[in-house]
């Protein structure tokens, strides 16, 4: 089990900045990647940014050049630095952790995804 708690959301004017944090606890050593997703009212939950165990990152086209995902070593805390915010960035932002466990080389890997409760980001025009 992995527990995720997001923080840092709030109300900001267009052009402003926010930093989201996600504190992870539990079986963090089994995490292989973490990411941020967002969901606006009436919309599906979409990927914003993801970071792998080797530090590789990927971003949604809509946030490239404005958002940066980074983490502390050991997957204890994940961050999302959001700059030049736009009203269309308004959504509930969720932290995600992907876990993969394979006790032996012969064992079938077990994988699961964990989610935080979400934090509201509202950007006013």
Coordinates of N, CA and C in Angstrom, one line a residue:
X1 N 0.8 -1.2 0.0 CA 0.0 0.0 0.0 C 0.9 1.3 0.0
X2 N 0.4 2.2 -0.7 CA 1.1 3.5 -0.8 C 0.0 4.6 -0.5
X3 N 0.3 5.5 0.4 CA -0.6 6.6 0.7 C 0.0 7.9 0.2
X4 N -0.9 8.7 -0.4 CA -0.5 9.9 -1.1 C -1.4 11.1 -0.6
X5 N -0.7 12.2 -0.2 CA -1.4 13.4 0.3 C -0.9 14.6 -0.4
X6 N -1.8 15.2 -1.2 CA -1.5 16.4 -2.0 C -1.7 17.7 -1.1
X7 N -1.0 18.7 -1.5 CA -1.2 20.0 -0.8 C -0.6 21.1 -1.8
X8 N -1.0 22.3 -1.5 CA -0.4 23.4 -2.3 C -1.4 24.1 -3.3
X9 N -2.6 23.5 -3.4 CA -3.6 24.1 -4.3 C -4.1 25.4 -3.8
X10 N -4.9 26.1 -4.6 CA -5.5 27.4 -4.2 C -6.0 28.2 -5.3
X11 N -6.3 29.4 -5.0 CA -6.7 30.4 -6.0 C -5.6 31.3 -6.4
X12 N -5.4 31.5 -7.7 CA -4.3 32.4 -8.2 C -4.8 33.1 -9.4
X13 N -4.3 34.3 -9.7 CA -4.6 35.0 -10.9 C -3.9 34.5 -12.1
X14 N -4.4 34.6 -13.2 CA -3.7 34.2 -14.5 C -2.3 34.9 -14.5
X15 N -1.4 34.0 -14.9 CA 0.0 34.5 -15.0 C 0.8 34.2 -13.7
X16 N 0.1 33.8 -12.7 CA 0.7 33.5 -11.4 C 1.3 32.1 -11.3
X17 N 1.8 31.7 -10.2 CA 2.5 30.4 -10.0 C 1.9 29.8 -8.7
X18 N 2.0 28.4 -8.8 CA 1.7 27.6 -7.6 C 2.7 26.4 -7.6
X19 N 3.0 25.9 -6.4 CA 3.7 24.6 -6.3 C 2.9 23.6 -5.6
X20 N 2.6 22.5 -6.2 CA 1.9 21.4 -5.6 C 2.9 20.4 -5.0
X21 N 2.5 19.8 -3.9 CA 3.4 18.8 -3.3 C 2.5 17.6 -3.0
X22 N 3.2 16.4 -3.1 CA 2.5 15.1 -2.8 C 3.4 14.3 -1.9
X23 N 3.0 14.1 -0.7 CA 3.8 13.3 0.3 C 3.4 11.9 0.2
X24 N 4.3 11.0 0.0 CA 4.1 9.6 -0.2 C 4.6 8.8 1.1
X25 N 3.8 7.8 1.5 CA 4.2 7.0 2.6 C 3.8 5.6 2.3
X26 N 4.3 4.6 3.1 CA 4.0 3.2 2.9 C 5.1 2.6 2.1
X27 N 4.7 1.8 1.1 CA 5.6 1.0 0.3 C 6.2 1.8 -0.8
X28 N 6.9 2.9 -0.5 CA 7.4 3.8 -1.5 C 8.6 3.2 -2.3
X29 N 9.3 2.2 -1.7 CA 10.4 1.6 -2.4 C 10.0 0.8 -3.6
X30 N 8.7 0.5 -3.7 CA 8.2 -0.3 -4.9 C 7.6 0.6 -6.0
X31 N 7.7 2.0 -5.7 CA 7.2 2.9 -6.7 C 8.2 2.9 -7.9
X32 N 7.6 2.9 -9.1 CA 8.4 3.0 -10.3 C 8.2 4.3 -11.1
X33 N 7.1 4.9 -10.9 CA 6.9 6.3 -11.5 C 5.8 7.0 -10.7
X34 N 5.8 8.3 -10.8 CA 4.8 9.1 -10.2 C 4.4 10.2 -11.1
X35 N 3.2 10.7 -11.0 CA 2.7 11.7 -11.9 C 1.6 12.5 -11.3
X36 N 1.3 13.6 -12.0 CA 0.2 14.5 -11.7 C -0.8 14.4 -12.8
X37 N -2.1 14.3 -12.4 CA -3.2 14.3 -13.3 C -4.1 15.4 -12.9
X38 N -5.0 15.8 -13.8 CA -6.0 16.8 -13.4 C -7.3 16.5 -14.0
X39 N -8.4 17.0 -13.4 CA -9.7 16.7 -13.8 C -10.6 18.0 -13.6
X40 N -11.0 18.5 -14.7 CA -11.9 19.7 -14.6 C -13.4 19.2 -14.6
X41 N -14.3 20.0 -14.1 CA -15.7 19.6 -14.0 C -16.3 19.1 -15.3
X42 N -16.9 17.9 -15.3 CA -17.4 17.4 -16.6 C -16.4 16.8 -17.5
X43 N -15.2 16.8 -17.1 CA -14.1 16.3 -18.0 C -13.5 15.0 -17.5
X44 N -12.8 14.3 -18.3 CA -12.1 13.1 -17.8 C -10.8 13.5 -17.1
X45 N -10.2 12.6 -16.4 CA -8.9 12.9 -15.7 C -7.8 12.7 -16.7
X46 N -7.0 13.7 -16.9 CA -5.9 13.7 -17.9 C -4.5 13.8 -17.2
X47 N -3.6 13.2 -17.9 CA -2.2 13.3 -17.4 C -1.6 14.7 -17.7
X48 N -1.0 15.2 -16.6 CA -0.3 16.5 -16.7 C 1.2 16.3 -16.9
X49 N 1.8 15.5 -16.0 CA 3.2 15.3 -16.1 C 3.5 14.0 -15.3
X50 N 4.6 13.3 -15.7 CA 5.0 12.1 -15.1 C 6.5 12.1 -15.0
X51 N 7.1 11.4 -14.0 CA 8.5 11.2 -13.8 C 8.8 9.8 -13.5
X52 N 9.8 9.2 -14.1 CA 10.2 7.9 -13.9 C 11.3 7.7 -12.9
X53 N 11.7 6.4 -12.7 CA 12.7 6.2 -11.6 C 14.1 6.7 -12.0
X54 N 14.3 6.8 -13.4 CA 15.6 7.3 -13.8 C 15.6 8.8 -14.0
X55 N 14.5 9.5 -13.6 CA 14.4 10.9 -13.7 C 13.8 11.4 -15.0
X56 N 13.5 10.5 -15.9 CA 12.9 11.0 -17.2 C 11.5 11.6 -16.9
X57 N 11.2 12.6 -17.7 CA 9.9 13.3 -17.5 C 9.1 13.4 -18.8
X58 N 7.8 13.5 -18.7 CA 7.0 13.7 -19.8 C 5.8 14.6 -19.4
X59 N 5.4 15.5 -20.4 CA 4.4 16.5 -20.1 C 3.3 16.5 -21.1
X60 N 2.1 16.9 -20.7 CA 1.1 17.2 -21.7 C 1.5 18.4 -22.5
X61 N 1.1 18.4 -23.7 CA 1.5 19.5 -24.6 C 1.0 20.8 -24.0
X62 N -0.1 20.9 -23.4 CA -0.7 22.1 -22.9 C 0.1 22.7 -21.8
X63 N 1.0 22.0 -21.1 CA 1.7 22.5 -20.0 C 3.2 22.6 -20.2
X64 N 3.7 22.1 -21.4 CA 5.1 22.1 -21.7 C 5.7 23.6 -21.6
X65 N 6.8 23.7 -21.0 CA 7.4 25.0 -20.8 C 6.9 25.9 -19.7
X66 N 5.8 25.4 -19.1 CA 5.2 26.2 -18.0 C 5.2 25.4 -16.7
X67 N 5.1 24.1 -16.7 CA 5.1 23.2 -15.5 C 6.4 22.4 -15.5
X68 N 6.8 22.1 -14.3 CA 8.0 21.3 -14.0 C 7.7 20.3 -12.9
X69 N 7.9 19.0 -13.2 CA 7.7 17.9 -12.2 C 9.1 17.5 -11.7
X70 N 9.2 17.4 -10.4 CA 10.4 16.9 -9.8 C 10.1 16.2 -8.5
X71 N 11.1 15.5 -8.0 CA 10.8 14.7 -6.7 C 12.1 14.7 -5.9
X72 N 11.8 14.4 -4.6 CA 12.9 14.1 -3.7 C 13.4 12.6 -3.9
X73 N 14.6 12.3 -3.6 CA 15.1 11.0 -3.7 C 14.3 10.0 -2.8
X74 N 14.1 8.8 -3.3 CA 13.3 7.9 -2.5 C 11.8 8.0 -2.6
X75 N 11.3 8.8 -3.5 CA 9.9 9.0 -3.8 C 9.1 9.5 -2.6
X76 N 9.7 10.2 -1.7 CA 9.0 10.6 -0.5 C 8.1 11.8 -0.8
X77 N 8.5 12.7 -1.7 CA 7.7 13.9 -2.0 C 7.9 14.1 -3.5
X78 N 6.7 14.4 -4.1 CA 6.6 14.7 -5.5 C 6.1 16.2 -5.6
X79 N 6.7 16.9 -6.6 CA 6.3 18.3 -6.7 C 5.8 18.6 -8.1
X80 N 5.0 19.6 -8.3 CA 4.7 20.2 -9.6 C 4.7 21.7 -9.5
X81 N 5.7 22.3 -10.1 CA 5.9 23.7 -10.1 C 5.1 24.2 -11.3
X82 N 4.1 25.1 -11.1 CA 3.3 25.6 -12.2 C 3.4 27.1 -12.3
X83 N 3.9 27.5 -13.5 CA 4.1 28.9 -13.8 C 3.2 29.3 -14.9
X84 N 3.1 30.7 -15.0 CA 2.3 31.2 -16.1 C 0.9 30.5 -16.2
X85 N 0.3 30.4 -15.1 CA -1.0 29.7 -15.0 C -2.1 30.4 -15.9
X86 N -2.9 29.6 -16.4 CA -4.0 30.1 -17.3 C -5.3 29.6 -16.7
X87 N -6.4 30.3 -17.0 CA -7.7 29.9 -16.5 C -8.1 28.4 -16.9
X88 N -7.6 28.0 -18.0 CA -7.9 26.6 -18.4 C -7.1 25.6 -17.6
X89 N -6.2 26.0 -16.8 CA -5.5 25.1 -15.9 C -6.3 24.7 -14.6
X90 N -7.5 25.4 -14.5 CA -8.3 25.2 -13.4 C -8.8 23.8 -13.4
X91 N -8.6 23.1 -12.3 CA -9.0 21.6 -12.1 C -8.7 21.1 -10.7
X92 N -9.1 19.9 -10.5 CA -8.6 19.2 -9.3 C -7.4 18.4 -9.7
X93 N -6.3 18.6 -9.0 CA -5.0 17.9 -9.4 C -4.8 16.8 -8.5
X94 N -4.5 15.6 -9.1 CA -4.3 14.4 -8.3 C -2.9 13.9 -8.5
X95 N -2.4 13.4 -7.4 CA -1.1 12.7 -7.4 C -1.3 11.2 -7.7
X96 N -0.4 10.6 -8.5 CA -0.5 9.2 -8.8 C 0.9 8.5 -8.6
X97 N 0.8 7.3 -8.0 CA 2.0 6.5 -7.9 C 1.8 5.1 -8.5
X98 N 2.7 4.7 -9.4 CA 2.6 3.4 -10.0 C 3.6 2.5 -9.2
X99 N 3.1 1.3 -8.8 CA 3.9 0.4 -8.0 C 4.0 -0.9 -8.8
X100 N 5.2 -1.4 -8.7 CA 5.5 -2.7 -9.4 C 6.3 -3.6 -8.4
X101 N 5.8 -4.8 -8.1 CA 6.5 -5.7 -7.2 C 6.8 -7.0 -7.9
X102 N 8.0 -7.5 -7.9 CA 8.4 -8.8 -8.4 C 9.4 -9.4 -7.5
X103 N 9.0 -10.2 -6.5 CA 9.9 -10.7 -5.5 C 11.1 -11.5 -6.1
X104 N 10.8 -12.3 -7.1 CA 11.9 -13.1 -7.7 C 11.8 -12.9 -9.3
X105 N 12.8 -13.3 -10.0 CA 12.8 -13.1 -11.4 C 11.7 -14.0 -12.0
X106 N 11.4 -15.1 -11.4 CA 10.5 -16.1 -11.9 C 9.0 -15.7 -11.6
X107 N 8.9 -14.8 -10.6 CA 7.5 -14.4 -10.2 C 6.8 -13.5 -11.2
X108 N 5.5 -13.6 -11.2 CA 4.7 -12.7 -12.1 C 4.7 -11.4 -11.4
X109 N 5.0 -10.3 -12.1 CA 5.0 -9.0 -11.4 C 3.6 -8.6 -11.0
X110 N 3.5 -7.9 -9.9 CA 2.2 -7.3 -9.4 C 2.3 -5.8 -9.5
X111 N 1.3 -5.2 -10.2 CA 1.3 -3.8 -10.4 C 0.0 -3.1 -9.9
X112 N 0.1 -1.9 -9.5 CA -1.1 -1.2 -9.0 C -0.8 0.3 -9.1
X113 N -1.9 1.0 -9.2 CA -1.8 2.5 -9.1 C -2.5 3.0 -7.9
X114 N -1.9 4.0 -7.3 CA -2.5 4.7 -6.1 C -2.7 6.1 -6.4
X115 N -3.7 6.7 -5.7 CA -4.1 8.1 -6.0 C -4.3 8.8 -4.7
X116 N -4.0 10.1 -4.7 CA -4.3 11.0 -3.6 C -5.7 11.5 -3.7
X117 N -6.1 12.3 -2.7 CA -7.5 12.8 -2.6 C -7.7 14.0 -3.5
X118 N -6.7 14.6 -4.0 CA -6.8 15.7 -5.0 C -6.7 17.1 -4.2
X119 N -6.2 18.1 -5.0 CA -6.2 19.4 -4.5 C -6.7 20.4 -5.6
X120 N -7.5 21.3 -5.2 CA -8.2 22.2 -6.1 C -7.2 23.3 -6.5
X121 N -7.1 23.6 -7.8 CA -6.4 24.7 -8.4 C -7.4 25.5 -9.2
X122 N -7.5 26.8 -8.8 CA -8.4 27.7 -9.5 C -7.6 28.9 -10.0
X123 N -7.7 29.2 -11.3 CA -7.0 30.3 -11.9 C -8.0 31.3 -12.4
X124 N -8.0 32.5 -11.9 CA -8.9 33.5 -12.3 C -8.4 34.4 -13.4
X125 N -9.2 34.8 -14.3 CA -8.8 35.6 -15.4 C -8.7 37.1 -15.1

